[in-house]
Each structure stands twice: as C-alpha cells, then as structure tokens.
Short mmCIF file of C-alpha atoms in Angstrom, two decimals:
data_model
loop_
_atom_site.label_atom_id
_atom_site.label_comp_id
_atom_site.label_asym_id
_atom_site.label_seq_id
_atom_site.Cartn_x
_atom_site.Cartn_y
_atom_site.Cartn_z
CA MET A 1 146.39 -11.98 236.06
CA GLU A 2 148.13 -10.57 231.96
CA ILE A 3 144.36 -8.33 231.59
CA GLN A 4 144.09 -7.70 235.11
CA ARG A 5 147.03 -5.95 234.68
CA ALA A 6 146.08 -4.05 231.23
CA SER A 7 142.73 -3.38 232.65
CA CYS A 8 144.62 -1.65 235.72
CA LEU A 9 146.94 0.84 233.55
CA LYS A 10 144.42 1.49 230.94
CA TRP A 11 142.22 2.57 234.60
CA ARG A 12 145.53 4.63 235.75
CA PHE A 13 145.89 6.23 232.09
CA THR A 14 142.40 7.00 232.05
CA CYS A 15 142.13 8.83 235.48
CA VAL A 16 145.04 10.48 234.33
CA PHE A 17 143.86 11.86 231.36
CA LEU A 18 141.16 13.43 232.74
CA ILE A 19 142.28 14.93 236.39
CA GLY A 20 144.84 16.54 233.28
CA ALA A 21 141.99 17.68 230.69
CA LEU A 22 139.71 19.28 233.94
CA CYS A 23 142.75 21.00 234.79
CA SER A 24 143.45 22.66 231.58
CA ILE A 25 139.72 23.44 231.31
CA GLY A 26 140.29 25.51 235.19
CA SER A 27 143.30 26.81 233.54
CA ILE A 28 141.44 28.29 230.59
CA TRP A 29 137.72 29.32 232.07
CA LEU A 30 139.94 31.13 234.78
CA SER A 31 142.16 32.69 231.72
CA SER A 32 139.53 34.04 230.61
CA GLN A 33 138.03 35.38 233.16
CA SER A 34 140.58 37.47 233.94
CA ARG A 35 141.13 38.98 230.57
CA SER A 36 137.14 40.74 230.75
CA VAL A 37 135.45 41.24 233.76
CA ALA A 38 131.45 41.80 233.29
CA PRO A 39 130.63 45.45 233.94
CA GLU A 40 128.57 44.13 237.08
CA THR A 41 131.26 42.44 238.64
CA VAL A 42 133.50 46.06 238.99
CA PRO A 43 132.43 48.93 241.20
CA TYR A 44 131.98 51.45 238.63
CA GLU A 45 131.42 54.97 239.33
CA LEU A 46 129.28 55.82 236.72
CA ASP A 47 127.19 54.89 233.67
CA ASP A 48 126.65 57.37 231.37
CA ALA A 49 123.22 57.94 229.58
CA HIS A 50 124.26 60.31 226.83
CA PHE A 51 127.60 60.09 225.16
CA HIS A 52 128.82 61.21 221.35
CA LEU A 53 131.29 58.83 219.57
CA THR A 54 131.90 61.27 216.66
CA ASN A 55 130.79 65.32 216.09
CA TYR A 56 128.82 66.64 213.43
CA ILE A 57 131.89 65.96 210.76
CA GLN A 58 131.17 62.32 211.49
CA GLU A 59 135.20 62.22 213.45
CA GLY A 60 135.73 60.86 216.94
CA THR A 61 137.24 58.37 219.40
CA ASP A 62 138.30 54.81 218.55
CA ILE A 63 135.71 52.63 220.50
CA HIS A 64 138.75 50.51 221.66
CA ASP A 65 140.64 53.98 222.92
CA PHE A 66 137.26 54.72 224.06
CA LEU A 67 136.98 51.67 226.72
CA LYS A 68 140.59 52.80 227.87
CA ILE A 69 139.71 55.69 228.72
CA MET A 70 136.51 54.89 230.83
CA GLY A 71 138.95 53.10 232.20
CA THR A 72 137.49 51.89 236.24
CA LYS A 73 135.29 54.65 236.89
CA VAL A 74 132.45 53.81 233.64
CA GLY A 75 130.85 51.00 233.59
CA ARG A 76 128.26 51.54 231.03
CA VAL A 77 127.24 54.32 227.83
CA ALA A 78 124.52 54.70 225.77
CA LEU A 79 126.44 55.34 222.46
CA PHE A 80 125.81 57.19 219.85
CA GLY A 81 127.13 59.77 216.94
CA ILE A 82 125.60 62.57 216.12
CA PRO A 83 122.83 62.09 213.53
CA LEU A 84 123.78 65.93 211.64
CA GLN A 85 125.77 66.49 209.36
CA GLN A 86 128.20 69.97 208.96
CA GLN A 87 128.04 70.93 205.40
CA TRP A 88 131.72 72.31 204.03
CA SER A 89 130.03 75.01 201.65
CA PHE A 90 133.46 76.94 199.36
CA ARG A 91 130.73 79.74 198.93
CA VAL A 92 129.97 80.15 202.41
CA ASP A 93 133.69 79.10 204.44
CA GLY A 94 136.14 78.95 201.31
CA ASN A 95 139.40 76.37 202.28
CA ARG A 96 138.32 76.78 205.83
CA ALA A 97 136.39 73.11 206.97
CA PRO A 98 134.10 74.11 209.40
CA THR A 99 134.03 71.31 212.51
CA TYR A 100 130.82 72.56 215.34
CA TYR A 101 127.25 73.89 214.01
CA LEU A 102 128.24 77.01 214.97
CA ASN A 103 131.74 77.57 213.07
CA SER A 104 129.44 77.65 210.33
CA ASP A 105 126.80 79.71 208.17
CA ALA A 106 126.40 76.79 206.38
CA PRO A 107 123.71 74.03 206.42
CA LEU A 108 123.21 71.28 208.66
CA TYR A 109 121.65 68.13 207.45
CA TYR A 110 120.60 63.88 207.98
CA TYR A 111 123.55 61.73 208.24
CA SER A 112 121.65 58.46 207.97
CA PHE A 113 125.31 56.13 207.78
CA THR A 114 126.23 57.61 211.43
CA ASP A 115 123.63 54.14 212.74
CA ALA A 116 126.38 52.19 209.96
CA TRP A 117 129.25 53.26 211.61
CA ILE A 118 128.01 53.09 215.42
CA ALA A 119 127.32 49.41 214.98
CA MET A 120 130.08 48.47 213.49
CA ALA A 121 132.41 49.72 216.28
CA PHE A 122 130.24 48.34 218.82
CA LYS A 123 131.13 45.12 217.02
CA SER A 124 134.76 45.08 216.48
CA LEU A 125 134.44 44.84 220.21
CA SER A 126 134.96 41.80 221.98
CA ARG A 127 132.13 40.46 223.35
CA ASP A 128 132.58 41.73 227.53
CA GLU A 129 133.48 44.52 225.69
CA GLN A 130 130.34 44.52 224.07
CA ALA A 131 128.51 44.59 227.66
CA HIS A 132 130.07 48.34 228.58
CA PHE A 133 127.60 49.70 225.00
CA ASP A 134 124.15 50.51 224.81
CA PRO A 135 123.85 51.78 221.13
CA MET A 136 121.22 54.22 220.21
CA ILE A 137 120.00 54.79 216.31
CA THR A 138 119.75 58.16 216.16
CA GLY A 139 120.36 58.84 211.93
CA PHE A 140 116.83 59.37 211.07
CA ASN A 141 114.96 62.61 210.28
CA PRO A 142 111.90 63.09 212.68
CA THR A 143 109.71 64.90 210.20
CA ASP A 144 110.05 62.33 207.48
CA MET A 145 106.80 59.68 208.06
CA TYR A 146 109.67 57.17 207.17
CA ALA A 147 111.69 57.35 209.60
CA VAL A 148 110.57 54.25 211.34
CA ASP A 149 111.60 52.10 208.04
CA HIS A 150 115.16 52.98 208.73
CA ILE A 151 114.61 52.41 212.13
CA ARG A 152 113.18 48.66 211.84
CA ARG A 153 115.96 48.19 208.59
CA VAL A 154 118.61 49.64 211.03
CA LEU A 155 117.45 46.38 213.48
CA GLN A 156 117.18 44.17 210.63
CA THR A 157 120.27 44.61 209.72
CA PHE A 158 122.48 44.94 212.84
CA PRO A 159 120.14 42.94 215.40
CA GLY A 160 121.81 42.11 218.71
CA VAL A 161 123.42 45.99 218.78
CA PHE A 162 121.10 48.90 219.51
CA SER A 163 118.62 49.74 222.49
CA GLY A 164 117.33 52.66 222.11
CA ILE A 165 116.79 55.55 219.88
CA GLY A 166 118.76 59.14 220.56
CA GLU A 167 119.90 61.65 220.90
CA PHE A 168 117.53 63.43 218.25
CA THR A 169 116.62 67.03 218.28
CA ILE A 170 113.38 68.51 217.22
CA HIS A 171 113.96 71.92 219.11
CA LYS A 172 117.16 72.92 219.86
CA GLU A 173 118.34 76.26 220.16
CA PHE A 174 120.70 77.39 217.15
CA VAL A 175 120.13 73.64 215.48
CA SER A 176 117.20 73.79 214.23
CA SER A 177 117.07 76.62 212.24
CA LYS A 178 120.18 74.90 210.23
CA ILE A 179 118.80 72.14 209.33
CA SER A 180 117.93 71.41 205.72
CA GLY A 181 114.04 70.61 204.68
CA GLU A 182 111.62 70.99 206.87
CA VAL A 183 111.76 72.11 210.95
CA ALA A 184 110.89 69.35 213.06
CA SER A 185 107.89 69.58 214.85
CA LEU A 186 106.60 67.74 217.97
CA GLU A 187 102.88 67.92 216.77
CA ASP A 188 104.28 66.21 213.87
CA HIS A 189 102.20 62.18 212.99
CA ALA A 190 106.41 61.30 212.01
CA LEU A 191 107.58 61.86 215.37
CA ASP A 192 103.51 60.22 216.37
CA ARG A 193 105.34 56.95 214.59
CA ILE A 194 107.94 57.55 215.76
CA LEU A 195 107.60 57.21 219.20
CA ASP A 196 105.24 54.40 218.76
CA PHE A 197 107.17 51.66 216.86
CA ALA A 198 109.66 52.50 220.26
CA GLY A 199 106.89 51.76 222.84
CA ASP A 200 106.12 47.93 221.01
CA VAL A 201 109.89 47.25 220.55
CA GLY A 202 111.39 48.69 223.69
CA LEU A 203 113.51 50.86 222.93
CA VAL A 204 114.17 53.66 225.01
CA VAL A 205 113.78 57.58 223.48
CA ILE A 206 116.52 60.18 224.66
CA ILE A 207 115.09 63.94 223.05
CA HIS A 208 116.74 66.87 222.73
CA ASN A 209 114.13 69.17 222.65
CA ASP A 210 114.01 73.03 224.61
CA ILE A 211 112.00 74.02 227.01
CA ASP A 212 111.97 77.39 225.67
CA THR A 213 112.91 79.86 223.09
CA PRO A 214 116.51 80.90 222.99
CA PHE A 215 116.39 84.40 224.98
CA SER A 216 112.96 84.20 226.18
CA PRO A 217 112.22 87.22 228.71
CA ASN A 218 110.83 84.21 230.57
CA GLN A 219 114.14 83.11 231.80
CA SER A 220 116.05 83.39 234.81
CA ASP A 221 118.30 82.05 237.50
CA THR A 222 117.10 78.23 238.46
CA GLY A 223 116.32 79.22 242.17
CA SER A 224 113.69 82.54 241.89
CA ASP A 225 110.65 81.81 243.07
CA GLN A 226 108.53 84.14 241.25
CA PRO A 227 105.68 83.37 239.21
CA ILE A 228 106.00 79.98 236.74
CA PRO A 229 105.91 81.43 233.45
CA GLN A 230 104.11 79.46 230.41
CA PRO A 231 107.91 78.02 228.24
CA ALA A 232 107.21 78.11 224.54
CA TYR A 233 107.32 74.31 224.08
CA LEU A 234 106.18 72.92 227.10
CA SER A 235 102.76 72.31 226.70
CA GLN A 236 103.54 70.26 223.64
CA VAL A 237 106.54 68.07 225.22
CA GLN A 238 103.79 67.18 227.87
CA ALA A 239 101.23 65.96 224.95
CA LEU A 240 103.85 64.36 223.43
CA ILE A 241 105.03 62.12 226.49
CA LYS A 242 100.99 61.46 227.19
CA ARG A 243 100.26 60.97 223.90
CA HIS A 244 102.93 57.50 223.83
CA PRO A 245 102.61 56.39 228.27
CA LYS A 246 104.26 52.84 226.64
CA THR A 247 107.52 54.91 225.25
CA THR A 248 110.41 54.65 228.00
CA ILE A 249 111.05 58.49 227.43
CA ILE A 250 114.56 60.73 228.54
CA TRP A 251 114.13 64.02 228.39
CA ALA A 252 118.37 65.08 227.97
CA HIS A 253 118.92 68.57 230.04
CA THR A 254 115.91 68.96 231.83
CA GLY A 255 114.83 71.30 228.62
CA VAL A 256 117.72 73.36 229.44
CA GLY A 257 120.63 74.26 226.52
CA ARG A 258 123.43 77.08 225.96
CA VAL A 259 121.52 79.93 226.03
CA ILE A 260 117.76 78.94 227.39
CA HIS A 261 117.94 79.02 230.67
CA PRO A 262 116.52 77.36 233.84
CA LEU A 263 113.14 78.97 233.65
CA LYS A 264 111.56 80.91 236.88
CA GLY A 265 110.72 77.31 238.94
CA HIS A 266 112.10 75.28 236.07
CA ALA A 267 112.40 72.89 239.67
CA ALA A 268 108.57 73.31 240.31
CA ILE A 269 107.97 72.76 236.42
CA LEU A 270 110.56 68.95 236.71
CA GLU A 271 108.00 68.43 239.94
CA SER A 272 104.41 68.39 238.44
CA MET A 273 105.65 66.08 235.54
CA LEU A 274 107.24 63.62 238.24
CA LYS A 275 104.53 63.68 240.45
CA ASP A 276 102.29 62.70 237.65
CA PRO A 277 100.75 59.40 236.64
CA THR A 278 100.83 59.89 233.17
CA PHE A 279 104.48 60.55 233.09
CA ALA A 280 105.33 57.53 234.39
CA ASN A 281 107.22 57.00 231.49
CA LEU A 282 109.33 60.16 231.75
CA ASN A 283 112.66 60.53 232.83
CA PHE A 284 115.44 63.47 232.91
CA ASP A 285 119.19 63.46 232.36
CA ILE A 286 121.70 65.66 233.34
CA SER A 287 124.12 65.82 230.93
CA TRP A 288 125.96 68.49 229.25
CA THR A 289 128.49 71.35 230.93
CA GLU A 290 126.23 74.02 229.34
CA VAL A 291 123.25 72.44 232.44
CA ALA A 292 125.72 71.79 234.87
CA LYS A 293 126.76 75.41 235.12
CA TYR A 294 123.32 76.11 235.82
CA ILE A 295 123.09 73.68 238.71
CA VAL A 296 126.24 74.51 240.69
CA ALA A 297 126.02 78.52 239.79
CA THR A 298 124.86 78.93 243.82
CA PRO A 299 124.55 77.14 247.07
CA GLU A 300 120.69 78.00 246.18
CA SER A 301 120.63 76.43 242.74
CA THR A 302 122.36 73.13 244.03
CA GLN A 303 120.28 72.31 246.57
CA ILE A 304 116.70 73.28 244.50
CA ALA A 305 118.68 70.37 241.99
CA ALA A 306 119.09 68.01 244.69
CA ALA A 307 115.96 68.29 247.28
CA LEU A 308 113.92 67.63 243.78
CA ILE A 309 116.41 64.54 242.51
CA ASN A 310 116.82 63.18 246.75
CA HIS A 311 112.65 63.40 246.21
CA TYR A 312 112.54 61.03 243.16
CA PRO A 313 115.50 59.72 242.80
CA ASP A 314 114.18 57.00 240.67
CA ARG A 315 113.66 59.27 237.27
CA PHE A 316 117.09 60.92 237.14
CA LEU A 317 120.35 59.84 235.42
CA PHE A 318 123.80 60.64 235.28
CA GLY A 319 125.13 62.02 231.72
CA THR A 320 128.30 63.60 230.44
CA ASP A 321 127.00 64.71 226.72
CA GLU A 322 130.78 64.80 225.75
CA VAL A 323 131.63 64.38 222.11
CA ALA A 324 134.61 62.77 220.70
CA PRO A 325 137.11 62.76 224.03
CA HIS A 326 140.65 62.46 223.71
CA ASP A 327 141.37 61.92 228.11
CA GLN A 328 139.83 60.85 230.89
CA GLU A 329 140.06 64.64 232.57
CA LYS A 330 137.90 65.59 229.08
CA TYR A 331 135.41 63.16 229.16
CA LEU A 332 134.39 63.04 232.70
CA ARG A 333 134.59 67.35 233.17
CA ILE A 334 130.89 66.81 233.84
CA TYR A 335 131.30 64.68 236.81
CA SER A 336 133.85 66.68 238.58
CA MET A 337 131.67 69.46 238.14
CA TYR A 338 128.79 67.82 240.07
CA ALA A 339 130.29 67.35 243.21
CA PRO A 340 128.40 69.67 245.11
CA LEU A 341 125.40 68.71 244.12
CA PHE A 342 126.33 64.94 244.72
CA ARG A 343 127.07 66.21 248.74
CA LEU A 344 123.90 67.07 249.30
CA LEU A 345 122.16 63.62 247.21
CA ASN A 346 121.96 61.15 249.91
CA GLU A 347 123.16 57.45 249.62
CA GLY A 348 120.53 55.92 247.62
CA ALA A 349 119.95 59.39 245.39
CA SER A 350 123.13 59.08 243.99
CA GLU A 351 123.82 55.36 243.30
CA LYS A 352 120.14 55.30 241.40
CA LEU A 353 121.61 58.50 239.52
CA ARG A 354 125.09 57.66 238.88
CA LEU A 355 123.87 53.86 238.01
CA LYS A 356 120.89 52.02 239.12
CA ASN A 357 118.63 54.21 237.18
CA TYR A 358 121.07 53.53 233.73
CA GLU A 359 121.36 49.52 235.03
CA ARG A 360 116.81 49.21 235.43
CA ILE A 361 116.06 51.22 232.05
CA PHE A 362 118.56 49.87 229.40
CA ASP A 363 118.73 46.50 231.15
CA GLN A 364 114.91 46.35 229.84
CA ALA A 365 115.31 47.69 226.63
CA ARG A 366 117.52 44.86 225.81
CA VAL A 367 115.28 42.64 226.69
CA LYS A 368 112.29 43.29 225.38
CA VAL A 369 114.23 44.21 222.11
CA ARG A 370 116.08 41.29 221.59
CA SER A 371 113.12 39.91 221.52
CA TRP A 372 111.37 42.04 219.62
CA GLU A 373 114.48 41.46 216.39
CA LYS A 374 113.20 37.56 218.07
CA THR A 375 109.98 37.21 216.96
CA GLN A 376 110.94 39.37 213.95
CA GLY A 377 112.69 36.27 212.62
CA TYR A 378 116.28 39.00 213.27
CA THR A 379 119.62 36.43 214.04
CA VAL A 380 122.82 37.56 215.62
CA GLN A 381 124.62 36.19 214.08
CA ALA A 382 127.86 35.03 216.95
CA ASN A 383 130.67 37.22 217.35
CA ARG A 384 134.29 35.76 216.61
CA ARG A 385 136.23 37.45 218.88
#
C-alpha cells in the first residue's frame, strides 16, 4: 500500500514537473519570437537593392541605428560601403577636410578595409537582425588581376556574411579620372576574371558604368523620339554581359548619372537588351535621386519608364543609393520622388520592383554562396547573440 502511494505521488510530481517545463519552454519560445520578427513575416513596403552604409571618408550610420531608420517600411537591404577613399591632401586642401569626391581635386584611392568594416557591422547584429541585410564586397581594384584573390579572402575570413560584389565602378562621371593608378576598363581581363569568379560562386554583381560620357551631344530627354545614337560605352557593356552568362548582373541606375542624361530613346536601348535572351542575366536598378529626377521629370518620361517596367516586371529593382542617412525621411526621399511612377505600375509590377525581384535574386545568392563556402571548408562561427 505504501509502495503504491509513493509510486502515485512520484507520478503526480513527474506530471506537474513536465507540464511546468513545457509551459516554461513555450514562454521562452514566445518571448524569443516577440523580440525579433523575420523580414518575411512583416508586410514591408520595399527592399533596397542599393545602399551605402559609409561615405567617401569611410564614416557612416551605426548599423543598429540604421535598423531603426528602416523601421517597418524596409524589409531587406543590399549593404555596402564605398570602395574609394577621398584623400585629404594638405597641399591641395589645407585644413579643409573634404568629405566627398566633388569637394576636392585630390585623388581617390581603393580602400579595402571597407569590407571588414561592413562585415563586422553585420556580425554585431543578432541572427534575426542579420536577416534584413545582404552585405556586398566592394573593396577591390577592378584593374587588378589579384582582385579575385581579395574577394576570395573576404569570403574565407567572413563566411556566411556576403551575398555579392558591388557597387563597384568602371566608368563614372568625375570619379574615374580621380582614381589613382590605372583607369578601369570594361575590356580589362581583370574585370573578366572578377565576373567569372562571381558566376562560379553565385555572387550578385552590382556594377556602375555610365552609358555615355559626360555632356555628350547625344543626350536628351527620355521621351525623345529621335533616332537612337551609339553611346560611348554601350557596346562594351553589352559585350561584357554576354561574356558572363552565368553571372547575375545588376546595372546600377540603368547607366544614367548626375550629368549622364537619359539618351535619346533610352528606354528603347534598355528594351532591346531586355528582350534579347543573351542578356537574360541582366537586371537594372533605378536607384539614386539623380536618376529619379529624369524619370519623373515629365508625365511623358514617367509613362515611358512605367510602360517598360510593366512589360518587363522581373528585371527591375528599387534602390535608394543613399549614403549614411540619419533619418527615415532622408533615407526614403527617392521613394517619395517615385510616387508618380508607382501610380502607373500595375500591382504585380510594383510588387516585383519594390520587393519580389530583390528577394528572388538575393535569396538565390545566399543559397549559392553558402553552398560554395561549404565546399571550400569555410566555417561559419555561431553568432553568440
């Protein structure tokens, strides 16, 4: 009898203990879920395919503060610094420290430490916070045959972090001529080596290359019906993309810049590539307020851009191209500028431009790059947060 009573008491105690343990585990799980929400579980308005956390003197916004700036509007961001450092030459500028490449006649130089800085900022986040970002490698010289070795070492040192390379520059108004050393070229074997490697690994490539030279007489308003001229760099860009069909390429700003106006028939040039299957790996981002001002300049120019995106909704990505913003209003000013464009897009095209194309391209990159890192034996250390 005593044995039965003891056994019964032991069973009751065990049940109470198990129920309490399960309740505790459930409470912990619910608490952890409430602390951070994965990007896909929130109805964000946009993803940002083009964002610089730091500026031309490698200063910027703390990544934890930037998460707050993103708020509930921005789900994911392609995160990079700027691969170029503005030199502070006392001989040129005295005690006036330049912070932008147009502030000084002193040269720019490649700054490789930017990749370590971005990686460490990313690694300072919790795992759930990291899900909002796709860091990119930028700190390499595209004229250097050893650039691939730099990219490989970054992946080896920071496995589990990076999803692509870029934004990096070949031809850019007022920038290319300021960079110390050799002038970058679309026909350089070093660039081919970089894009081959990116294709093998699965890295997304964001490349800045102006479609034409500054102040070209061929440039005019987007809506012009004049015959399409031959811009200075178009054929070289096209040849580069065709040489690397396995590499996912995002052509930043559709080739437009501060003084690189949309060419006559600019939309027709883009469409000729979009409908050509040999450019199936090519995408465009419409980042930078300097680009937005051309697209929304007139009702006609906005309509032309909207028609192109509606017809090829899988090939365009939204981006801000903001540099180290301090508040959401500045960060999303281009999003506000594009309101006339968004109004002309059909629902599916708008969603793909703002969200779905980013998610598809960078989700694929995450899987491919992580798989490649695993084959190389690059080990991801567990995040302790």
